[in-house]
PDB file of C-alpha atoms (C1' of nucleotides) in Angstrom:
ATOM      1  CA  UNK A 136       0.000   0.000   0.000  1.00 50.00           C
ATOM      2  CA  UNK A 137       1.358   3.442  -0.784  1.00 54.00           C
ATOM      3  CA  UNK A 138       2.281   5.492   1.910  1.00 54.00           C
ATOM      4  CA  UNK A 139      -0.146   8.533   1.111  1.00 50.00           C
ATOM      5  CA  UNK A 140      -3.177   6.300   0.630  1.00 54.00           C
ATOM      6  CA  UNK A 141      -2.529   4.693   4.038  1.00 53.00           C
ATOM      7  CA  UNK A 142      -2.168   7.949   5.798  1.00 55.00           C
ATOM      8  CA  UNK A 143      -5.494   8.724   4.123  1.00 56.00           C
ATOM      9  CA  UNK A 144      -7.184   5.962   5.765  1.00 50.00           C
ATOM     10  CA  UNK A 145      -5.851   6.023   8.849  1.00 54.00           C
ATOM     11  CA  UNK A 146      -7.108   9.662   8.533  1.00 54.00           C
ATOM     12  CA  UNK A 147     -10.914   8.487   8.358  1.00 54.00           C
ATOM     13  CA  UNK A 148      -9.958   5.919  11.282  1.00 53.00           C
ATOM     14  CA  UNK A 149      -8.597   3.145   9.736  1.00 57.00           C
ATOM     15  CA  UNK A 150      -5.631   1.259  10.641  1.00 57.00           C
ATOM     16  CA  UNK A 151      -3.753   0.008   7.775  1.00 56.00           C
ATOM     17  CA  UNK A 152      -1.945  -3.511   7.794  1.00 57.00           C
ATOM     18  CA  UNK A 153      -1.938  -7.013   6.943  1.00 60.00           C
ATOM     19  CA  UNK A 154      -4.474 -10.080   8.032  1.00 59.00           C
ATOM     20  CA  UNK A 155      -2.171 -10.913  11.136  1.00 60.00           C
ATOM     21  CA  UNK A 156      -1.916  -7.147  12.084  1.00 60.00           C
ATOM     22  CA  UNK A 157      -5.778  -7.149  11.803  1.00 64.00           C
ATOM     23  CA  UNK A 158      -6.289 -10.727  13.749  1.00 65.00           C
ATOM     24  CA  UNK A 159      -3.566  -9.649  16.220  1.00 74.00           C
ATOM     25  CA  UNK A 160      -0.849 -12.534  15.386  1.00 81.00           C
ATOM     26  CA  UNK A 161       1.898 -12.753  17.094  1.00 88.00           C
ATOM     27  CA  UNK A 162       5.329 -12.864  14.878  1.00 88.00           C
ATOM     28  CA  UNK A 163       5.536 -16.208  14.698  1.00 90.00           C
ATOM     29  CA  UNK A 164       1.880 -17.438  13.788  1.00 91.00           C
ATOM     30  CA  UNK A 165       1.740 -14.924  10.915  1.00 94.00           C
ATOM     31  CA  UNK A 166       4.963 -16.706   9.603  1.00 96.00           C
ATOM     32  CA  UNK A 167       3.284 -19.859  10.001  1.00 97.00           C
ATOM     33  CA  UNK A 168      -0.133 -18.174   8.195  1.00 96.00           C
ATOM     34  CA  UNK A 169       2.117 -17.486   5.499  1.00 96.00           C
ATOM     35  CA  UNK A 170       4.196 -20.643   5.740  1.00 97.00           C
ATOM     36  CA  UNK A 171       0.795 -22.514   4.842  1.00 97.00           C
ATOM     37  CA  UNK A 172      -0.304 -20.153   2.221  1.00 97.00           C
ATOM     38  CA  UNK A 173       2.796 -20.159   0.242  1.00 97.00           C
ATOM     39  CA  UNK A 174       2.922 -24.252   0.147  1.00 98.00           C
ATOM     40  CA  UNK A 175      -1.041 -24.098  -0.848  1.00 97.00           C
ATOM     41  CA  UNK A 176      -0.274 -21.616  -3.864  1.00 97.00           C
ATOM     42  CA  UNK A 177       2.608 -23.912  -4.279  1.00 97.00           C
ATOM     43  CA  UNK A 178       0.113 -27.088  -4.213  1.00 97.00           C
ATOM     44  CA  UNK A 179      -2.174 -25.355  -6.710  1.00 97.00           C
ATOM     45  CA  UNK A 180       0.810 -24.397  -9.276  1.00 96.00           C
ATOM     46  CA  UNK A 181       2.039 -27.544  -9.656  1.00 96.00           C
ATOM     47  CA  UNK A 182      -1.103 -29.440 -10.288  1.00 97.00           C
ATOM     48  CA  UNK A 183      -2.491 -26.566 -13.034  1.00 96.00           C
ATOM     49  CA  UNK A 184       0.938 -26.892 -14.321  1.00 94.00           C
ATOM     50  CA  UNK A 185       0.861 -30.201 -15.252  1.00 95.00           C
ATOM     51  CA  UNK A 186      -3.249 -29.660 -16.254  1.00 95.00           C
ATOM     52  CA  UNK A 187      -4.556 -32.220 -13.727  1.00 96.00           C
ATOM     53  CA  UNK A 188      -8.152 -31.462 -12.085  1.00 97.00           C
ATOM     54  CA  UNK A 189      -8.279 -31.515  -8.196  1.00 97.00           C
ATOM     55  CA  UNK A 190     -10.295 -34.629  -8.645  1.00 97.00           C
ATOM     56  CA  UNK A 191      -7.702 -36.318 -10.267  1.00 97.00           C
ATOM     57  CA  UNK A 192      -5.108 -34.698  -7.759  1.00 97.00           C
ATOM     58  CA  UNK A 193      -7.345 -36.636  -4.889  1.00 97.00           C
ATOM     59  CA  UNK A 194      -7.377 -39.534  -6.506  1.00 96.00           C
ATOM     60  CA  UNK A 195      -3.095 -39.690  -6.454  1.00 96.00           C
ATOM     61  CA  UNK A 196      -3.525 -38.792  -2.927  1.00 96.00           C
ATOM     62  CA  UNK A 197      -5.672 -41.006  -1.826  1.00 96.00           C
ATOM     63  CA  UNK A 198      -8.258 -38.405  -0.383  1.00 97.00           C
ATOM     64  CA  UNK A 199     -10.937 -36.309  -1.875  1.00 97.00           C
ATOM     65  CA  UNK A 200     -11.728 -33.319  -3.898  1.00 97.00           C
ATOM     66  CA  UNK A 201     -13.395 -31.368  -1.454  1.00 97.00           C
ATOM     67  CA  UNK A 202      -9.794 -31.951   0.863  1.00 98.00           C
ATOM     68  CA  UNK A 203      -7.906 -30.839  -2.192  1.00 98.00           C
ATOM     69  CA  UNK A 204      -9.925 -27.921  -2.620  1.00 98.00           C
ATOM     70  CA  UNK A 205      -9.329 -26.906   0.874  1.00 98.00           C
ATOM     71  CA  UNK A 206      -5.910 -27.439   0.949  1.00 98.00           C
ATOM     72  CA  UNK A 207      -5.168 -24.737  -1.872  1.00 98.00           C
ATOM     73  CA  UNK A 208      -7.468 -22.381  -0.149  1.00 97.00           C
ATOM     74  CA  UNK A 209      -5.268 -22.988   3.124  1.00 97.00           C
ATOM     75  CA  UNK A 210      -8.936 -23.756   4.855  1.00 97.00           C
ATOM     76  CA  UNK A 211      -8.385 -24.297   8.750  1.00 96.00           C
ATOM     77  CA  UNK A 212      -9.275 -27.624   8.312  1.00 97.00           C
ATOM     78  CA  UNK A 213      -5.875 -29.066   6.667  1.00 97.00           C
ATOM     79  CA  UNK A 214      -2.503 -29.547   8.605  1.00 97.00           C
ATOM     80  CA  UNK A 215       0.839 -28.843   7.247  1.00 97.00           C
ATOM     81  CA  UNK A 216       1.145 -32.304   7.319  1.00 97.00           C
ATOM     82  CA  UNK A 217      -0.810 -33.145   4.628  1.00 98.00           C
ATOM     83  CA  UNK A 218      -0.244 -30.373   2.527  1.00 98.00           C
ATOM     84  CA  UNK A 219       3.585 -30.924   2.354  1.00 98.00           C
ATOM     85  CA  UNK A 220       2.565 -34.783   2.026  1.00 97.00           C
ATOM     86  CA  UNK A 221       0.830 -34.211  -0.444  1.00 98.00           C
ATOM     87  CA  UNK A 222       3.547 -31.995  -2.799  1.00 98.00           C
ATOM     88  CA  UNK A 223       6.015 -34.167  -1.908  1.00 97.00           C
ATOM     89  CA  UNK A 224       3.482 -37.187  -2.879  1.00 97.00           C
ATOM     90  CA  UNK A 225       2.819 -35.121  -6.575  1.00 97.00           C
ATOM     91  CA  UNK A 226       6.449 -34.938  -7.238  1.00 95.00           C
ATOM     92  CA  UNK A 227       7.893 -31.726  -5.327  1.00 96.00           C
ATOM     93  CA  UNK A 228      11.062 -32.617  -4.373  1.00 96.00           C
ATOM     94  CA  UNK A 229      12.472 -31.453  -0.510  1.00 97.00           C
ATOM     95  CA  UNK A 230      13.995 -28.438  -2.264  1.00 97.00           C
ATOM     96  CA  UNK A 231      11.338 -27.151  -3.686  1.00 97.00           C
ATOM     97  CA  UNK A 232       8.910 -27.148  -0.410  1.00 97.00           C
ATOM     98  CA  UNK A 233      11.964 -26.193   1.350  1.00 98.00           C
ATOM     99  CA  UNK A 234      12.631 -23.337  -0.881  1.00 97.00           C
ATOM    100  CA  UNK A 235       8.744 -22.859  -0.974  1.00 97.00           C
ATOM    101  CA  UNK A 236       8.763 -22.232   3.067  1.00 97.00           C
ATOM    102  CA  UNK A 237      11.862 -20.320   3.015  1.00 97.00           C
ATOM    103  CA  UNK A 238      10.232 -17.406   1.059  1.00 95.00           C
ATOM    104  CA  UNK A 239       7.331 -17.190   3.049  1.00 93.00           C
ATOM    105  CA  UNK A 240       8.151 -15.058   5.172  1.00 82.00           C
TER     106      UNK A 240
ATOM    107  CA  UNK B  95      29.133 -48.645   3.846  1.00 50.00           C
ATOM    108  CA  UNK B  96      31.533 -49.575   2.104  1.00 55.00           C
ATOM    109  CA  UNK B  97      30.892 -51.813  -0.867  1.00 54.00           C
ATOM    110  CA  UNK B  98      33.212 -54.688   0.264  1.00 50.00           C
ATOM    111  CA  UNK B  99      31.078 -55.155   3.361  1.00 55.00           C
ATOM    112  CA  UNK B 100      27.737 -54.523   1.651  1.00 55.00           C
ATOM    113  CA  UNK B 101      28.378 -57.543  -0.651  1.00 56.00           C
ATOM    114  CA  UNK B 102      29.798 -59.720   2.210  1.00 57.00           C
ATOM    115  CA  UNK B 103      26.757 -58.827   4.058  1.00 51.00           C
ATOM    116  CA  UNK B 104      24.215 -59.766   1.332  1.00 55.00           C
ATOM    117  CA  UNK B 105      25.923 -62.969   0.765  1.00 56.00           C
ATOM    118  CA  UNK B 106      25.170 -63.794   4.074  1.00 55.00           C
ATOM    119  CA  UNK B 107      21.653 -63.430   2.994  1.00 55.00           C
ATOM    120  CA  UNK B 108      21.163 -59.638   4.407  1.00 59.00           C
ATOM    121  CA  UNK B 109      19.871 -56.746   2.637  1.00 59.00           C
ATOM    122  CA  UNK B 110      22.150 -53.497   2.547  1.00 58.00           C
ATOM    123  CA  UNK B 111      20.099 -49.985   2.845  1.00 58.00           C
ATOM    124  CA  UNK B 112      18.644 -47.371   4.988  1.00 61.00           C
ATOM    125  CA  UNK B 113      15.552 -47.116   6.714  1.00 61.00           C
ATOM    126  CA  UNK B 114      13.420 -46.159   4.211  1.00 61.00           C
ATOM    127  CA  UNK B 115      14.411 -49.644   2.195  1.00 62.00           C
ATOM    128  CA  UNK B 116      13.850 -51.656   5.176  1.00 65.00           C
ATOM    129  CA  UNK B 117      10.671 -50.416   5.696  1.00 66.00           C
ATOM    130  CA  UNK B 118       9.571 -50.360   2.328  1.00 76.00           C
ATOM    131  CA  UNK B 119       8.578 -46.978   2.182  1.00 81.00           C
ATOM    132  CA  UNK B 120       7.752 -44.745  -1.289  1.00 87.00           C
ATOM    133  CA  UNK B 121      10.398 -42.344  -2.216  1.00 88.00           C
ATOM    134  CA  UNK B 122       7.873 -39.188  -1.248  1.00 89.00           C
ATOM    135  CA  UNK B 123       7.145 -41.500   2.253  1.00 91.00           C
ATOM    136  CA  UNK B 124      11.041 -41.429   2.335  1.00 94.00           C
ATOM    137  CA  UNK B 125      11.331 -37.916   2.043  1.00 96.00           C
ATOM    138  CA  UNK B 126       8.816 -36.645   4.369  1.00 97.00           C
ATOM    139  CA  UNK B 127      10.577 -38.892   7.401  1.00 96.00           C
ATOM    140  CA  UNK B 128      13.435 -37.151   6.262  1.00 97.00           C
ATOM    141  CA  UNK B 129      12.171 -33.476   6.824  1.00 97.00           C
ATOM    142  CA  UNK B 130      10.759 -34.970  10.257  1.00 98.00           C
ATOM    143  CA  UNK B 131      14.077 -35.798  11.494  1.00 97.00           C
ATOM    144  CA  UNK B 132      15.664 -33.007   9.838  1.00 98.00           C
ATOM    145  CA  UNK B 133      13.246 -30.569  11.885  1.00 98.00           C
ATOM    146  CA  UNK B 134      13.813 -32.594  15.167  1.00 98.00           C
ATOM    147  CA  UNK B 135      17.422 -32.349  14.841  1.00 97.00           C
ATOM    148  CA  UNK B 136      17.194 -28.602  13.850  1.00 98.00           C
ATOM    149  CA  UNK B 137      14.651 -28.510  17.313  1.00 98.00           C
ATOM    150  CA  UNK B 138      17.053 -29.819  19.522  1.00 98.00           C
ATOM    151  CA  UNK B 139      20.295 -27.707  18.191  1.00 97.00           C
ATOM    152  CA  UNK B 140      17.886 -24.516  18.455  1.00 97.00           C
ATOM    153  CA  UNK B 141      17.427 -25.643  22.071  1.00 97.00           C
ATOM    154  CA  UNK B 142      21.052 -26.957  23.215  1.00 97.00           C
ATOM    155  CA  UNK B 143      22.699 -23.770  21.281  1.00 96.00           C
ATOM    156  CA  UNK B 144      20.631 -21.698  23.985  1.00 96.00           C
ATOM    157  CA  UNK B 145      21.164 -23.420  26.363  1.00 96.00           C
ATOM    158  CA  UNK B 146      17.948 -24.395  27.341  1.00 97.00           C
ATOM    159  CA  UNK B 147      16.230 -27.116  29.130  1.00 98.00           C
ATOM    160  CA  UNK B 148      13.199 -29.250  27.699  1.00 98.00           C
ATOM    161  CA  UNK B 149      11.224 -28.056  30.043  1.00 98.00           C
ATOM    162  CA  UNK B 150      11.716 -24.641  29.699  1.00 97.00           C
ATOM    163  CA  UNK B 151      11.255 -25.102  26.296  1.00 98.00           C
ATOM    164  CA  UNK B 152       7.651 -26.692  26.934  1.00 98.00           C
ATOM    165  CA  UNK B 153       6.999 -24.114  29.205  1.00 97.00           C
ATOM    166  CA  UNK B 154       7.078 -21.132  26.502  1.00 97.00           C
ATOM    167  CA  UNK B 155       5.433 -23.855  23.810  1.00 97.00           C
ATOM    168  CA  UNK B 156       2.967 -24.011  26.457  1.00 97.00           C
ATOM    169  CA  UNK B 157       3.397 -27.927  26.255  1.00 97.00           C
ATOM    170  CA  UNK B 158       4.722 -30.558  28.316  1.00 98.00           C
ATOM    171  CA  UNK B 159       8.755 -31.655  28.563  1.00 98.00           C
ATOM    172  CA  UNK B 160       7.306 -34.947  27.295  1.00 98.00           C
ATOM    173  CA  UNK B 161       6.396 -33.368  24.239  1.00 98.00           C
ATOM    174  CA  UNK B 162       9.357 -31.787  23.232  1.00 98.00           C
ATOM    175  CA  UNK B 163      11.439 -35.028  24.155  1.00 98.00           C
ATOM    176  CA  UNK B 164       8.919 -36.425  21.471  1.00 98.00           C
ATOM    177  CA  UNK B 165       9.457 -33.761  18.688  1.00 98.00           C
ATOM    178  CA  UNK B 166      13.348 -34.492  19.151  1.00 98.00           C
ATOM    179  CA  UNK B 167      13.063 -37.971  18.738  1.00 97.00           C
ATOM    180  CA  UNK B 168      10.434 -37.430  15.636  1.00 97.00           C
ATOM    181  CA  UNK B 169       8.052 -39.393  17.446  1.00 97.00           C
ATOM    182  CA  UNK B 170       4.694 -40.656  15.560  1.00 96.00           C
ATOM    183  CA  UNK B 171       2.837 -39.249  18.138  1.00 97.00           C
ATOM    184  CA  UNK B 172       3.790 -35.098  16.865  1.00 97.00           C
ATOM    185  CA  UNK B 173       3.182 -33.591  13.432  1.00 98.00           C
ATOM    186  CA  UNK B 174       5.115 -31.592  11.109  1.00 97.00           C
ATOM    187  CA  UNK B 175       2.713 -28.738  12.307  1.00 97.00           C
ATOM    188  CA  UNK B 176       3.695 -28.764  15.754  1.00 98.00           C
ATOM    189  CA  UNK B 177       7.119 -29.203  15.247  1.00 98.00           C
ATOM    190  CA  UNK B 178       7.116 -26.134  12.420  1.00 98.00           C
ATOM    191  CA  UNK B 179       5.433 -24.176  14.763  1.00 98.00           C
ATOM    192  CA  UNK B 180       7.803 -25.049  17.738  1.00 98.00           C
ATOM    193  CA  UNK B 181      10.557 -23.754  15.992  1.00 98.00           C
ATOM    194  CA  UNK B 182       9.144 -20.701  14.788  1.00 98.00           C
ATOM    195  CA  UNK B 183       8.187 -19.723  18.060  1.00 97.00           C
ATOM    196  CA  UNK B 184      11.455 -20.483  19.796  1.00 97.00           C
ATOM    197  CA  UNK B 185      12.746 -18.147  17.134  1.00 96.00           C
ATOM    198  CA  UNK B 186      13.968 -20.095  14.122  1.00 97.00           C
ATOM    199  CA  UNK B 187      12.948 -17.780  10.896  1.00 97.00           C
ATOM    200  CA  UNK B 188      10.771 -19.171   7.935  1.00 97.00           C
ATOM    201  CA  UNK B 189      13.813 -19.156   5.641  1.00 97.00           C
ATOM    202  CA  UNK B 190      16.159 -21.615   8.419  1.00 97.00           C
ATOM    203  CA  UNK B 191      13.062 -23.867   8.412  1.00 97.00           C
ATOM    204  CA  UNK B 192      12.734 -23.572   4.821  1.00 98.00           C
ATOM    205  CA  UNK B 193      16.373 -24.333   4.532  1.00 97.00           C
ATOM    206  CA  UNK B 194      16.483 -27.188   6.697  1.00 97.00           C
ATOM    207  CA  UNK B 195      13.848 -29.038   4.813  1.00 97.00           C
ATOM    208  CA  UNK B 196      15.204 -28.194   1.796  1.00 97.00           C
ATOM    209  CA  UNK B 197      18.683 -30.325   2.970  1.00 95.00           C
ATOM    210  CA  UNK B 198      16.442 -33.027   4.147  1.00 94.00           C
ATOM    211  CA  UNK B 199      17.219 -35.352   1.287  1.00 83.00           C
TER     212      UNK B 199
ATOM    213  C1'  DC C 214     -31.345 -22.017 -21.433  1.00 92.92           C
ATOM    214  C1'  DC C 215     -29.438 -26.634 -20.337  1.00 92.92           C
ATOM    215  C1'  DA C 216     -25.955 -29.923 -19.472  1.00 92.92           C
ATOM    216  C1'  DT C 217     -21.430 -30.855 -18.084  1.00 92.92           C
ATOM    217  C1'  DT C 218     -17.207 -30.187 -15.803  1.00 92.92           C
ATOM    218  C1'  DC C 219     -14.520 -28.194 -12.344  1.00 92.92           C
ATOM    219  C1'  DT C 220     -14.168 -26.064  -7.955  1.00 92.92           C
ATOM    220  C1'  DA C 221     -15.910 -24.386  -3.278  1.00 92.92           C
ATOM    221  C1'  DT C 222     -18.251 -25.098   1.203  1.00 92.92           C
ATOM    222  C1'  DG C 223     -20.699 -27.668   5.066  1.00 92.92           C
ATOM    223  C1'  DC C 224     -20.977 -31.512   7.609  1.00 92.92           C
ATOM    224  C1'  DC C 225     -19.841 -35.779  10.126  1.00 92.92           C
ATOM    225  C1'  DA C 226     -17.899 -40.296  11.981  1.00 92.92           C
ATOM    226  C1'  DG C 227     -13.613 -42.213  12.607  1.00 92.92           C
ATOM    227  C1'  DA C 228      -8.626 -41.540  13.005  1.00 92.92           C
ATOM    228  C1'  DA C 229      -4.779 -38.901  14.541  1.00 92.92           C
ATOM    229  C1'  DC C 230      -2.675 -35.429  17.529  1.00 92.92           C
ATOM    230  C1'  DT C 231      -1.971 -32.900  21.880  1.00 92.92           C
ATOM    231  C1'  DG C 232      -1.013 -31.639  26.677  1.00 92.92           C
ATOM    232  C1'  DA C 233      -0.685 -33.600  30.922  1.00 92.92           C
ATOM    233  C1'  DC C 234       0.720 -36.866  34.121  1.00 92.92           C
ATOM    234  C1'  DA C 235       3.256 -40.954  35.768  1.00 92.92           C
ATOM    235  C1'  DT C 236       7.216 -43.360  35.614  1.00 92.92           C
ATOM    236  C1'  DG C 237      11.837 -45.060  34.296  1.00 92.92           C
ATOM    237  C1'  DC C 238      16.644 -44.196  33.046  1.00 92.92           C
ATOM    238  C1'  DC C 239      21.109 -41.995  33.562  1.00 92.92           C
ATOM    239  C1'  DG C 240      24.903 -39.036  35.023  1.00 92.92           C
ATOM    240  C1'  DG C 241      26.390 -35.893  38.563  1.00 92.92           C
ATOM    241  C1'  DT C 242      26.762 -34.374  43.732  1.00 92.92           C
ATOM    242  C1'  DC C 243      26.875 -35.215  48.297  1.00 92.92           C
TER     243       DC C 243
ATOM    244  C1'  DG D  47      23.939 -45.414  48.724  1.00 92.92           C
ATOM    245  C1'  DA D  48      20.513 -41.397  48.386  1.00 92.92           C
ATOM    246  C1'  DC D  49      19.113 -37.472  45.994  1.00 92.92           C
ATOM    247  C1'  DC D  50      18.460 -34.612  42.081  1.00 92.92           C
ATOM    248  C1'  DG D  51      17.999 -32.462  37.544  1.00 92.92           C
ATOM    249  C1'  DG D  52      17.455 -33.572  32.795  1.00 92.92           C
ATOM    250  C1'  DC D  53      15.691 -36.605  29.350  1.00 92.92           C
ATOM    251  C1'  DA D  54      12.906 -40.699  27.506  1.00 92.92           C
ATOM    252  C1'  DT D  55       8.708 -43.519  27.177  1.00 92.92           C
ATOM    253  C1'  DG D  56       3.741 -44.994  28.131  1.00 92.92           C
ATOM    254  C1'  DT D  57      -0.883 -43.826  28.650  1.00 92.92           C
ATOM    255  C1'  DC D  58      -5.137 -41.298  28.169  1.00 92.92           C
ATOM    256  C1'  DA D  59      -9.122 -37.877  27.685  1.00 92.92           C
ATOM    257  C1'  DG D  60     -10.076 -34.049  24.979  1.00 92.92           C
ATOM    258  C1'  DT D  61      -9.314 -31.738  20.773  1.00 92.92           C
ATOM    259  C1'  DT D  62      -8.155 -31.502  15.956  1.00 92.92           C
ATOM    260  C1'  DC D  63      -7.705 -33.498  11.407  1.00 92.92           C
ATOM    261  C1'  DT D  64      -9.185 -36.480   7.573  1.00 92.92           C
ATOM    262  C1'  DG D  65     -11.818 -38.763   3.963  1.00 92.92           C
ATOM    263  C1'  DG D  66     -16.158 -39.028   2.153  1.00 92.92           C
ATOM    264  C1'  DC D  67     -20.477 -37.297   0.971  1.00 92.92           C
ATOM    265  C1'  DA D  68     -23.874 -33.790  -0.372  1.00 92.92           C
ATOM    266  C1'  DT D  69     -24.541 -29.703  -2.464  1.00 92.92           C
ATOM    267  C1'  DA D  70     -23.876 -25.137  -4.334  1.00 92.92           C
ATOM    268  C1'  DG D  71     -21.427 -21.940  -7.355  1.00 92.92           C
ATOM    269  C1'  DA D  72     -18.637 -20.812 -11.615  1.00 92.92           C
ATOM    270  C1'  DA D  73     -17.216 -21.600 -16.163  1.00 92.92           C
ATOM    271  C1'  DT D  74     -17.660 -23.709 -20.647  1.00 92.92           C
ATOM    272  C1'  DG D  75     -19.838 -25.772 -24.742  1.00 92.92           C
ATOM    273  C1'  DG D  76     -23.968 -26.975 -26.976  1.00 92.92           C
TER     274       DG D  76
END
DNA sequence: CCATTCTATGCCAGAACTGACATGCCGGTC
DNA sequence: GACCGGCATGTCAGTTCTGGCATAGAATGG
C-alpha cells in the first residue's frame, strides 16, 4: 500500500496492515499463516501446471476433492502435514517445499 | 558402507540400505521422514545452542517436557505442524526452516 | 437455457494429535 | 547409597484433522 493512501485511511480511522496485524498474530503465527499459504499456492501451481483437475489430484492422494480444494485455499481444516505430504506425494522434491517455506516469510 | 562389506553382508543373505528400504517406504514417504528428522534435529540444536532445558522449552510452547522429548526424537505421536510451529516460536525464521527441509534429502 | 465439468463449502464419523501426568533411566553431587 | 535435575517412554481424555459425501457456485460448450 502506498504510503499517502494509508495515511489517508488512517485519517478516516482506519488502521492500515496485513491479516495478522488485523487478527492480532503474534510474529511467529503470521509466519506460520504465510508458511501454509505459500505451500497451498505452491500445491495449486504444480497441479495446473501439469493440467490435472483436483479430482484427479485426490485420486493420487488417496483423499478427496473437497480436501484438495481446501488445501489450496489454506482452509483451517488441513494440517501442514498433509499439505507438504501431499507436494512431496505429486512430485515436489524437498527443495522445492523447502525453498517454498523459506520465502514465506 | 563400504561396498566390500555390503556384498559380504548380502551374501550372508542380508539386505544393505537405509531405513526407508527396510521399511519399504515410497520415495515421497522417504522424504517426508526425512524433513521430520531433519526438523527434530534442527529442534534440539535450536534448544542446546541456547542453552535451554526441555522443560523450559515446553513451558514457553505451552506444552509438556514430554512433548518436546517427542518432537526431538520425531516421534509418531507429533506432526510436522507442531514441530514447524515449535521452531518458529522459539525463534527459528521461515527461511532456516525452509532451509532445513530443503537439505532433508 | 441446459448440461457438463470443475471447484468451493458444510458436515460428520472415525482416526490422529496434543497436553498432561506418571514413571523409568542416567549421570552428577553429596 | 541417596538425591536430584534432565531426558525418555507410556498412557489417556479431549481436541483436531481427515476422507467421504452432499450440495452449491462458476465456467464452458452446446
Amino acid at each position: 500500500m502506498d504510503e499517502g493512501r494509508r495515511r489517508e485511511l488512517e485519517a478516516a480511522g482506519w488502521r492500515a496492515g496485513d491479516a495478522a496485524d488485523f487478527l492480532g498474530l503474534t510474529p511467529e503465527e503470521a509466519a506460520f499463516v504465510e508458511v501454509r499459504l505459500a505451500l497451498a499456492r505452491h500445491l495449486r501451481e504444480l497441479r495446473q501446471k501439469n493440467g490435472w483437475t483436483q479430482t484427479a489430484v485426490a485420486e493420487r492422494l488417496g483423499s478427496s476433492q473437497s480436501r484438495v480444494a481446501k488445501m489450496e485455499a489454506s482452509d483451517a481444516s488441513v494440517s501442514l502435514d498433509l499439505m507438504v505430504r501431499s507436494l512431496l506425494t505429486l512430485g515436489a522434491t524437498c527443495a522445492e517445499v523447502g525453498q517454498t517455506i523459506a520465502q514465506a516469510a
